[in-house]
XYZ file of C-alpha atoms in Angstrom:
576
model
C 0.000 0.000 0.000
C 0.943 3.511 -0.602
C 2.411 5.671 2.614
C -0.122 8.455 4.012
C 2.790 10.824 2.953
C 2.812 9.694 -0.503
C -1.071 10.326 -1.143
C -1.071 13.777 0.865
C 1.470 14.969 -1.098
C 0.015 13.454 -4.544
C -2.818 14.805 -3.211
C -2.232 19.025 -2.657
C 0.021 18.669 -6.409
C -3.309 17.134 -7.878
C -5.554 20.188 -5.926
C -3.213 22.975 -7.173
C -3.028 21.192 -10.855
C -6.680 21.620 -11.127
C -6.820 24.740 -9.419
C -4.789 26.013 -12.044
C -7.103 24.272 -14.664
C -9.888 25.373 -13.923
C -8.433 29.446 -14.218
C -7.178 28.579 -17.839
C -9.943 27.437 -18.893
C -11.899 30.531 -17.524
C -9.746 32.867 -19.236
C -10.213 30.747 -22.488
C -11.977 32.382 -25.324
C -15.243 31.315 -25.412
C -17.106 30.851 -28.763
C -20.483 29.726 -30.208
C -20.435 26.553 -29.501
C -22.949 26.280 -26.508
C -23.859 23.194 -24.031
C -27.404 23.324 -24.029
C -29.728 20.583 -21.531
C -33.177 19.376 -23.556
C -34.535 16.454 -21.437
C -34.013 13.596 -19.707
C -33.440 10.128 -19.765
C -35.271 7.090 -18.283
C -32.290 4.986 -18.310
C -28.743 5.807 -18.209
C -27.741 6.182 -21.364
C -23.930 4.107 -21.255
C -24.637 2.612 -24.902
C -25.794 4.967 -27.647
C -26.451 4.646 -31.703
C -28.168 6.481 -34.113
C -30.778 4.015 -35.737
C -32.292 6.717 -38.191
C -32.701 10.489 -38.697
C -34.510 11.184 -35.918
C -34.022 8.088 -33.424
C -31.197 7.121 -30.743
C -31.243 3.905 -29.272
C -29.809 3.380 -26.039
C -29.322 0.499 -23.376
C -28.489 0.202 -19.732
C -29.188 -2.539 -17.108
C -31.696 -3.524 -14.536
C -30.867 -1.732 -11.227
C -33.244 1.061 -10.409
C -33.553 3.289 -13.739
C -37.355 4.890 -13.341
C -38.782 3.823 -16.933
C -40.890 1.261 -16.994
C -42.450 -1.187 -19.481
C -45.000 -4.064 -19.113
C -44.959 -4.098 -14.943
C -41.030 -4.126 -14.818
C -38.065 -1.520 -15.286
C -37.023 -1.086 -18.727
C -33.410 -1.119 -19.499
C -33.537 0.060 -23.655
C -35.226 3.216 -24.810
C -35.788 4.453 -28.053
C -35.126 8.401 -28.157
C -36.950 10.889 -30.461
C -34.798 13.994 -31.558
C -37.161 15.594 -32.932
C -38.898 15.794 -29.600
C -36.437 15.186 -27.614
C -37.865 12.392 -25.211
C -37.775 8.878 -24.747
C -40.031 5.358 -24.315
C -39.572 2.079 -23.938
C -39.166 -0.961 -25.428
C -38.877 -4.595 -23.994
C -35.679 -6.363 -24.377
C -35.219 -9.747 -22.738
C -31.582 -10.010 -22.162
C -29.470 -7.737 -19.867
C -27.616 -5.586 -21.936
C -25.384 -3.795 -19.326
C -21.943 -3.302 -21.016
C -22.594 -4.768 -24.120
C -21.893 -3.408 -27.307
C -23.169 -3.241 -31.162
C -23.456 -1.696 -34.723
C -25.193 -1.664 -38.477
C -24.959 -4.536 -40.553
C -25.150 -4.029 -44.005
C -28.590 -3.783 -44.560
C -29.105 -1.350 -41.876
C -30.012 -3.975 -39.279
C -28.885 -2.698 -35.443
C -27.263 -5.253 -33.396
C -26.547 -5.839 -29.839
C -24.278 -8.289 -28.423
C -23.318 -9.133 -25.114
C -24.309 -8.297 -21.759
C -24.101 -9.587 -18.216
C -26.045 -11.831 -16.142
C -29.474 -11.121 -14.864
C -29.411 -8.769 -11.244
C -32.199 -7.762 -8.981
C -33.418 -4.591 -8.454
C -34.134 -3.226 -4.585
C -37.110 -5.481 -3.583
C -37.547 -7.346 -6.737
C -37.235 -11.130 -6.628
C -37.522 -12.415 -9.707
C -35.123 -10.757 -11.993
C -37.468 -9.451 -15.094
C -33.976 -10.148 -17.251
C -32.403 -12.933 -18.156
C -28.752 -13.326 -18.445
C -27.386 -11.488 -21.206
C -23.641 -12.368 -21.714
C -24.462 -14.678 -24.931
C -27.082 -12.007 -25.804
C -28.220 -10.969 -29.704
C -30.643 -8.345 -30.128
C -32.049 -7.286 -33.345
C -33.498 -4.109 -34.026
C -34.777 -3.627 -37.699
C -34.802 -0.505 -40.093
C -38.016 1.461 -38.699
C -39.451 3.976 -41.273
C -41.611 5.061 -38.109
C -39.304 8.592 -37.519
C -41.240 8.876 -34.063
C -40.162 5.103 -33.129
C -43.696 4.503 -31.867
C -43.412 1.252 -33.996
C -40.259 0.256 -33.730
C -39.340 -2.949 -31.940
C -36.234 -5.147 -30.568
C -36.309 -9.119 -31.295
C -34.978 -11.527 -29.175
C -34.820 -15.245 -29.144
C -32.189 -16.381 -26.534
C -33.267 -20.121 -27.321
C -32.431 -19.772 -30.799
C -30.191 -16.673 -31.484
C -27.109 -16.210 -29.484
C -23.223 -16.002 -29.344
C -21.195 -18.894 -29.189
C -19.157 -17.474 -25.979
C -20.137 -15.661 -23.068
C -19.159 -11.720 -23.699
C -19.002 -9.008 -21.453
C -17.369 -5.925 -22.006
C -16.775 -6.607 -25.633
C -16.870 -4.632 -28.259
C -18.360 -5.213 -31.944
C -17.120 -3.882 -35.576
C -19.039 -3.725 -38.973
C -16.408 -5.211 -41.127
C -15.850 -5.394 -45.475
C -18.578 -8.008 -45.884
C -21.227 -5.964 -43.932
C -20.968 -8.765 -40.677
C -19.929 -7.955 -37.467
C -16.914 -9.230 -35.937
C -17.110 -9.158 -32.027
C -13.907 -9.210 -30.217
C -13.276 -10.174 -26.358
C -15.024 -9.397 -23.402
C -15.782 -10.856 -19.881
C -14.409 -9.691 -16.318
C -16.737 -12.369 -14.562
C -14.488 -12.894 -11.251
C -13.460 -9.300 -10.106
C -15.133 -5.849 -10.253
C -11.917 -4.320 -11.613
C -9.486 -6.319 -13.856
C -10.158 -8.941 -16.936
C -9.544 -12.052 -14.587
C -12.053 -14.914 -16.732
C -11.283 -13.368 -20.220
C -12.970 -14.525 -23.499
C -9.583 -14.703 -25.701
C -11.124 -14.927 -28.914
C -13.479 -13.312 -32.211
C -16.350 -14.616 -33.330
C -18.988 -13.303 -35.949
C -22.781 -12.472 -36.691
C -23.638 -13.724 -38.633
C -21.566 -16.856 -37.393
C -18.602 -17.523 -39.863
C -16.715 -20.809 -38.627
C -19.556 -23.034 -38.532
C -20.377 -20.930 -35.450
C -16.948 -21.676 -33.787
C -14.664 -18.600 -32.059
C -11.352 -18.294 -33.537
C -8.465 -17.633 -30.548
C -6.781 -14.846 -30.192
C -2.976 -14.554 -29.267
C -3.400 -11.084 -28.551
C -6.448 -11.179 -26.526
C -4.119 -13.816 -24.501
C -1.548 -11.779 -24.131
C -3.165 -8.447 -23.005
C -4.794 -9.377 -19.947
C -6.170 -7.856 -17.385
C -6.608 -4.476 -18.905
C -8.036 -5.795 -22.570
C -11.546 -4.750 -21.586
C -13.389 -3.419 -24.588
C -10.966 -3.829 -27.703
C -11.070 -0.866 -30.044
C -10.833 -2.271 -33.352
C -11.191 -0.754 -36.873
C -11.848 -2.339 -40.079
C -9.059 -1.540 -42.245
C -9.590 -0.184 -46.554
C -7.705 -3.156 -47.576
C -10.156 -5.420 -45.110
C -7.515 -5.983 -42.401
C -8.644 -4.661 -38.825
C -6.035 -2.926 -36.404
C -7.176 -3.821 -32.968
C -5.445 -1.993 -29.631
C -5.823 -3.563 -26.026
C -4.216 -2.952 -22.793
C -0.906 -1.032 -24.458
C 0.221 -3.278 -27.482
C -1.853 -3.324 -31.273
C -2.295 -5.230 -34.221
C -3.029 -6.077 -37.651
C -5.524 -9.056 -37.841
C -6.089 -10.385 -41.609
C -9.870 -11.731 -40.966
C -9.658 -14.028 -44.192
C -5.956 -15.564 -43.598
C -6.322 -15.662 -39.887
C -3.528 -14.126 -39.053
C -2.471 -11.474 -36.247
C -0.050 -9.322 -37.210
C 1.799 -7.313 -34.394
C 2.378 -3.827 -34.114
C 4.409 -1.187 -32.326
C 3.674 -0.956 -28.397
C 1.649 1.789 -27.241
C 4.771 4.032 -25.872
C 5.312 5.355 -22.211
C 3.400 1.697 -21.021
C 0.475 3.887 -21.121
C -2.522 1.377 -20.910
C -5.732 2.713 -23.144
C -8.701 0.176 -22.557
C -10.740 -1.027 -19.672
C -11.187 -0.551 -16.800
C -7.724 2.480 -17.591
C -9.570 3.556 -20.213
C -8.452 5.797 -23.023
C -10.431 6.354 -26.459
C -9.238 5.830 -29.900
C -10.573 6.127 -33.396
C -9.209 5.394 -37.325
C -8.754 9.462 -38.770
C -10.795 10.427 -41.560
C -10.187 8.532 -44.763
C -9.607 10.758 -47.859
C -9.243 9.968 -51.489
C -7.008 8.637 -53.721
C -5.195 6.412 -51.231
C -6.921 6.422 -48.159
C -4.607 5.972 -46.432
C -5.639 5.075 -42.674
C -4.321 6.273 -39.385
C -5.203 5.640 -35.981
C -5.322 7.756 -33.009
C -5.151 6.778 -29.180
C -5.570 9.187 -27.003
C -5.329 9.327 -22.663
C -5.713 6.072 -19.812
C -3.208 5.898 -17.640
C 0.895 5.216 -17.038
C 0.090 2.830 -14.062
C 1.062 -0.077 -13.890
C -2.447 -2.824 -14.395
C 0.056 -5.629 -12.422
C -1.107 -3.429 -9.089
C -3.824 -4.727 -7.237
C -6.753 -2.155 -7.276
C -7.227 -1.823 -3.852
C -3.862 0.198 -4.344
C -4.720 2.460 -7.580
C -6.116 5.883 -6.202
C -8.839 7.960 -7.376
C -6.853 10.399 -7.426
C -4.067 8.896 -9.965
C -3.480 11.410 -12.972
C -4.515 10.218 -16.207
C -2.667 10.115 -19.093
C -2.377 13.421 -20.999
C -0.398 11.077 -23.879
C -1.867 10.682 -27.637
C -0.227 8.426 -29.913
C -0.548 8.468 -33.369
C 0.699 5.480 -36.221
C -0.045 5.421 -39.867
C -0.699 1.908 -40.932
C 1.645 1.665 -43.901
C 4.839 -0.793 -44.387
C 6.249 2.638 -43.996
C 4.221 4.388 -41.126
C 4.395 1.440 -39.260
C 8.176 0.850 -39.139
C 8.131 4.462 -38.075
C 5.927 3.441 -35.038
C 3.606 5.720 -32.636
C 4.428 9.801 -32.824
C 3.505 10.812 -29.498
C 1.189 14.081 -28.706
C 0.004 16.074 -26.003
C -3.157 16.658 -25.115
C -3.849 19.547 -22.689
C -4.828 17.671 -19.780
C -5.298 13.896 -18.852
C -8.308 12.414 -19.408
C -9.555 8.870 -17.968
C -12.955 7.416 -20.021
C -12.382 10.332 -22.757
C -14.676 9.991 -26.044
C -13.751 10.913 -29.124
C -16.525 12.246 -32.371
C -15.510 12.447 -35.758
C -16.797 15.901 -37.005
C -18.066 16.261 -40.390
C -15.301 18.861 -41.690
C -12.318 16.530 -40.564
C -11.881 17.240 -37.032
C -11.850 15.293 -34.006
C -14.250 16.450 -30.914
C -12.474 14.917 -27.838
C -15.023 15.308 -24.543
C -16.149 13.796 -21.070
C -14.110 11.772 -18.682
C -12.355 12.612 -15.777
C -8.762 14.057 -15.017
C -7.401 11.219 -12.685
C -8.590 7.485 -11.425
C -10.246 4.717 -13.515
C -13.230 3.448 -15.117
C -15.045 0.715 -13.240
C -17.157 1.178 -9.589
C -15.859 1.039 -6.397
C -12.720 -0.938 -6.623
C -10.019 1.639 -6.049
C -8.340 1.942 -2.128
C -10.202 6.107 -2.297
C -13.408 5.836 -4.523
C -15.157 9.075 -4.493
C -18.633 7.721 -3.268
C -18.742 4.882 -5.816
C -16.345 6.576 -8.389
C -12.757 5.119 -9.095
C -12.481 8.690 -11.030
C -12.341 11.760 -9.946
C -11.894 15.804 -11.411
C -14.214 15.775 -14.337
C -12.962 16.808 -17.674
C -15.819 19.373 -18.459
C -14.363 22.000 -21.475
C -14.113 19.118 -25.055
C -11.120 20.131 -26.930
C -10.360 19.890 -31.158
C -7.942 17.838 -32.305
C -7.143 18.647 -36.358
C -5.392 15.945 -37.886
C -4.291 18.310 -40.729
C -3.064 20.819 -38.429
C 1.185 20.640 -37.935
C 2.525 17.946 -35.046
C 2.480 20.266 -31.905
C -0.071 22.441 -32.750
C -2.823 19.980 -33.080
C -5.344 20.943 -29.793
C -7.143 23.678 -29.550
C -10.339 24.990 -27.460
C -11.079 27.791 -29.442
C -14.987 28.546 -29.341
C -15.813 25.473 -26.952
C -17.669 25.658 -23.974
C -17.820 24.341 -20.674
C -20.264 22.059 -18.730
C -21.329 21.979 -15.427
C -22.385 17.865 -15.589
C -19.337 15.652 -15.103
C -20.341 12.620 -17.956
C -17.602 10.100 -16.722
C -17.965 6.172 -16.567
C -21.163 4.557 -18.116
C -21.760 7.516 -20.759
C -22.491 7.951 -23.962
C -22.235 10.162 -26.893
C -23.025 10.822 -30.856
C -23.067 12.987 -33.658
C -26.115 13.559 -35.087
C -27.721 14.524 -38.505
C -28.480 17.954 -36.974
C -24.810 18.550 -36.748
C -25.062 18.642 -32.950
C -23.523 16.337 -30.587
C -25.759 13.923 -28.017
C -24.154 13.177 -24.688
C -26.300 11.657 -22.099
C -25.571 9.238 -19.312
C -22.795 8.951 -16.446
C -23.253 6.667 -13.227
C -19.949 5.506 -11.517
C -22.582 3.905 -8.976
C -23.830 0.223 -8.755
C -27.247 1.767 -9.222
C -29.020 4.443 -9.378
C -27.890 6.623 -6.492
C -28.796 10.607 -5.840
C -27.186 13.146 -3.530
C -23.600 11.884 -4.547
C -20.891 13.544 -5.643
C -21.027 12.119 -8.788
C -24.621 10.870 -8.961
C -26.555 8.629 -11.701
C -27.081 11.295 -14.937
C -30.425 11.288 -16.580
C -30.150 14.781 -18.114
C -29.716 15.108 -22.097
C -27.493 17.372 -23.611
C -26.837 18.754 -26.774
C -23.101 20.634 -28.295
C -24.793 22.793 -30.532
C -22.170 24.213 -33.024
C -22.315 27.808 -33.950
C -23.154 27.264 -37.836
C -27.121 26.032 -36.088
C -27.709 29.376 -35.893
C -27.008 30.378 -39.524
C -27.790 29.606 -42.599
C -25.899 26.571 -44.213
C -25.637 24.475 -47.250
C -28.400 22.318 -48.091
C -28.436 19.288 -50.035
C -31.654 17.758 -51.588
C -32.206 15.069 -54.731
C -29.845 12.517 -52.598
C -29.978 8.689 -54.127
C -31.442 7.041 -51.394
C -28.552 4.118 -52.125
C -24.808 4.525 -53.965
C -23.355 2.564 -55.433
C -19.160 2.108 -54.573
C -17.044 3.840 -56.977
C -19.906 5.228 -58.846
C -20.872 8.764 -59.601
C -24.337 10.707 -58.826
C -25.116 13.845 -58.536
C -27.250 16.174 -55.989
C -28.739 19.436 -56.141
C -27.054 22.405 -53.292
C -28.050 25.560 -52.165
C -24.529 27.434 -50.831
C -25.031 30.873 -49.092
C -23.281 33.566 -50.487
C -20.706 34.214 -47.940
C -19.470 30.861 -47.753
C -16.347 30.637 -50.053
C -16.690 27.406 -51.858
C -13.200 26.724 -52.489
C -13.242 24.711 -49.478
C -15.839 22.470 -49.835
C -15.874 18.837 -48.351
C -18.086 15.399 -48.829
C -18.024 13.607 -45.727
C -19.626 10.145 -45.358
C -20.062 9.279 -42.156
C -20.924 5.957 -39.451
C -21.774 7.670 -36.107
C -20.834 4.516 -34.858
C -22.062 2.215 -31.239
C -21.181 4.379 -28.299
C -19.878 2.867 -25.391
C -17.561 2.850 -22.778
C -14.942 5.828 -24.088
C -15.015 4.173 -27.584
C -17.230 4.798 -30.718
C -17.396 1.088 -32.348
C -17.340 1.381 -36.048
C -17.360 5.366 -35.980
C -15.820 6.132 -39.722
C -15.092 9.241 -42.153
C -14.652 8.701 -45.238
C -14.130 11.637 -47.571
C -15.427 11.246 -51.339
C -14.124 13.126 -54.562
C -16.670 16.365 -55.756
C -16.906 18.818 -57.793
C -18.829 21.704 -58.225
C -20.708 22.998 -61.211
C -19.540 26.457 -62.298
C -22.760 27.754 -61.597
C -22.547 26.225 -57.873
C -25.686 24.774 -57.890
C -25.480 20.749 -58.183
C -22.334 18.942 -56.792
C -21.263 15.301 -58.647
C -19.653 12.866 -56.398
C -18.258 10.383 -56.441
C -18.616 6.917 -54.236
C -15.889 5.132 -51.656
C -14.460 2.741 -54.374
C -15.101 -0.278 -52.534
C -16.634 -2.336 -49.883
C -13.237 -2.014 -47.524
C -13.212 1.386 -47.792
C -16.908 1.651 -46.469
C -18.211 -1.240 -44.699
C -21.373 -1.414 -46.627
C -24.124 -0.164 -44.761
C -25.994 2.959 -43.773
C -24.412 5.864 -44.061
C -24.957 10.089 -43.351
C -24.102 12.746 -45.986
C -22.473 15.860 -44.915
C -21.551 18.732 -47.150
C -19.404 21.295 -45.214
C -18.400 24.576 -47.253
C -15.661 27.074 -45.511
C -16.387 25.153 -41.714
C -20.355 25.606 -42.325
C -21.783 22.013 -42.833
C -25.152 20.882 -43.816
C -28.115 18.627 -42.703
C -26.756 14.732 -42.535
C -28.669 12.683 -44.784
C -29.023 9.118 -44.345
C -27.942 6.967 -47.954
C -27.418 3.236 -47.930
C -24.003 2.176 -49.288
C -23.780 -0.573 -51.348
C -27.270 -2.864 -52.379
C -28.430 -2.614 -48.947
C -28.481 -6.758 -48.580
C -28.013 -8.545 -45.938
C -24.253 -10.130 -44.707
C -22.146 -11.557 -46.103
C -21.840 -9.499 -49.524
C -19.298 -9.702 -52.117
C -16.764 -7.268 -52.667
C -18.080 -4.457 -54.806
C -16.309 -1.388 -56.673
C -12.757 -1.540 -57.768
C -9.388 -2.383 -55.906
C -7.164 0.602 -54.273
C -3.328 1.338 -55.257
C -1.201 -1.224 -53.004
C -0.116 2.475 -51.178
C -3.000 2.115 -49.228
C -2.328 -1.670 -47.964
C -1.786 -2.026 -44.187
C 1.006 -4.575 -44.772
């Protein structure tokens, strides 16, 4: 155990570090961006995806949340944006730290879970265990969601291993591949791990395929962070050490070590996602970003709340080339446990919530705050540019800051408005009031200044593209907007959970702009590795203004497996 000595004194450096935080960022210049609170949950909302235009789905858990459905608490809930409230619907597994994503044809899918608990002075648990769980939500043209429904059949439809804490990818054949998971024996560190992949639909004649790096990574391998790949690899970080793994040869591949043994998944939990994707090459890159420098060999009983986070990002390029290069190491301008990170429509990266020191997880550290293992909420998000020059690559410039600390068990996501949902936070076994950090319910939105203007607007949008083909759209660009820097984004919001945005993707496409500036032709992702086929959201953004998302399907829209479709890209874009 640590001396008294040793945590006073960590203790007043910490106080007068955040001190001094919290007067920089009040003499920051604050912009247009603006935090703004429109409604409330039922549930926590710790798992979050955009199903259509106007609907979010989100899961929790049974242990106390105050929406109800048929008699019992409800753990999923469909929200409306356009009216910015919630309902139920009945799921029949637990879904508590489970994950999910889009297949191909749109379907949602959620996979995983825990076992079944029991709510205060319930005593027959209304869910049934959920670690082998598959949930099916189907394309709902209903834009309120009053129709909409979740299918379950544990009898019939479920995983071939028991996975919690995983975390699932929409790969080149539209499928998911779902990677790790489990923390059964401990409420801290991965001490019953599930060291393998396995797909939905099943590949394998159902079988897992092992996983030498899942092996390897233990106990801090919580929630993988894996990206498919344009040439249909997918680069996969855990505890502090990556690879490359080749889905169709079966092969792991491994990569440089996270630098500075700074550990990036759960329960030290940093946040990563693959950069935006831009034509010819598309080249990919990856970005990690904060956890923590301690070691995961110490028991938790001896990790303090109070332990800074990692201020460390670490960026590779996944090139022959890049990779023999290895990680370049950044800066961000604090530490930040359970971060998130949002791919923005014009290229940037919107890095927000989490917490300054401790850990993800509930009451397993020797100084929890209440329930929390983490402790000095990160409130003010910060930009990271990936164009921008290496040292010069933050910047807070117009962002504001929060007064609700969203730390472990939140959520986040773009949305087509342009605006950014957060919801959720509950470092607590339940839910519990009066805290210091208490169970979240409110809603918030990051409304970016160009809401409050007028924008480009896009209309006569194919409803699906095809890859590498051309079509053309009708826009509407205000005058003022200089059109010389105009960008196509296409865009996953990706499956929200647990400081990591499965299957989040960019991918810019080629345009060009008649000389009258009225229609824009573009053209498609070449291929099916590129873009996962799959639903997708069109964003236009002319001189930083960007338009209304709208939703396309990419590729034929069938269900997984599909073929490869488009053409082949230069061998410059090739992982390895």
């Amino acid at each position: 155990m640590r001396s008294p000595l040793f945590l006073s004194s960590s203790f007043l450096l910490l106080t007068l570090y955040f001190s001094a935080l919290r007067v920089a960022v009040s003499l920051a210049p604050k912009g247009e961006w603006t935090f703004v609170q429109n409604g409330t949950t039922g549930i926590t909302g710790l798992e979050v995806i955009l199903v259509s235009p106007t609907l979010i789905l989100m899961f929790d858990r049974v242990l106390g949340d105050p929406l109800q459905i048929d008699g019992h608490q409800a753990w999923v809930e469909l929200w409306n944006l356009e009216t910015n409230t919630g309902f139920p619907l009945n799921a029949i597994t637990d879904t508590f730290c489970a994950s999910g994503a889009l297949l191909s044809n749109g379907t949602m899918v959620s996979v995983g879970g825990q076992a079944s608990e029991l709510p205060p002075g319930v005593t027959v648990p209304p869910d049934a265990d959920g670690r082998m769980g598959i949930r099916i939500f189907e394309p709902c043209a209903d834009p309120a969601g009053l129709n909409c429904t979740l299918f379950e059949d544990p009898a019939t439809l479920h995983l071939a291993a028991n996975r919690w804490y995983t975390s699932a990818i929409r790969i080149f054949d539209g499928s998911l591949m779902i990677i790790g998971g489990t923390h059964e024996e401990t409420p801290f560190y991965n001490t019953d791990p599930e060291n393998s992949f396995e797909f939905f639909p099943p590949k394998d004649n159902g079988q897992t395929r092992f996983s030498p790096f899942l092996a390897r990574t233990v106990p801090t391998n919580l929630f993988p962070r894996g990206f498919s790949l344009p040439d249909g690899k997918v680069f996969i970080v855990a505890n502090n050490q990556s690879i490359l793994y080749d889905i169709e040869a079966q092969t792991e591949t491994i990569l440089p070590t996270i630098p500075n043994g700074v550990h990036v998944t759960n329960p030290m939990d940093g946040t990563a996602t693959l950069l935006p994707l831009s034509p010819p090459e598309f080249i990919p890159e990856v970005l990690v970003c904060g956890g923590s420098n301690f070691s995961d060999a110490t028991p938790s009983e001896d990790l303090s709340s109070q332990d800074p986070a990692s201020d460390q990002c670490t960026r590779i390029t996944l090139t022959p080339e890049g990779i023999e290069k290895g990680w370049i190491i950044e800066r961000m301008p604090e530490g930040r446990m359970m971060p998130e990170m949002v791919l923005l429509p014009n290229g940037q990266v919107l890095i927000t919530n989490g917490a300054g020191t401790g850990y993800a997880a509930v009451a397993s550290v020797g100084d929890p705050i209440g329930n929390s293992n983490a402790d000095h909420p990160v409130l003010t998000p910060v930009f990271y540019d990936p164009d921008a020059s290496l040292g010069s690559r933050f910047n807070r410039e117009g962002l504001p800051t929060t007064d609700i600390a969203r730390m472990y068990h939140s959520g986040v996501t773009l949305t087509p408005s342009g605006a950014i949902f957060l919801a959720g936070s509950n470092p607590n076994s339940g839910v519990v009031e009066n805290a210091t950090f208490n169970t979240e319910f409110r809603v918030q939105f990051l409304n970016p200044p160009f809401l409050s203007r007028s924008r480009p607007t896009v209309s006569r949008i194919p409803e699906k593209i095809a890859f590498n083909e051309p079509f053309t759209v009708d826009i509407d660009i205000p005058n003022d907007l200089n059109t010389d820097n105009l960008k196509v984004a296409l865009m996953d919001m990706g499956f929200s959970t647990h400081a990591f945005h499965a299957s989040s993707r960019l991918v810019f496409m080629e345009a060009q702009l008649t000389g009258n500036k009225k229609s824009l032709t573009i053209r498609a992702p070449p291929n099916n590795r590129v873009y996962p086929p799959g639903p997708a959201y069109i964003f236009v953004t002319v001189d930083d203004v960007t338009s209304t998302g709208t939703r396309v399907m990419v590729g034929s829209g069938a269900a997984p497996p599909v073929q490869d479709q488009g053409v082949p890209l230069p061998l410059a874009s090739s992982a390895a």
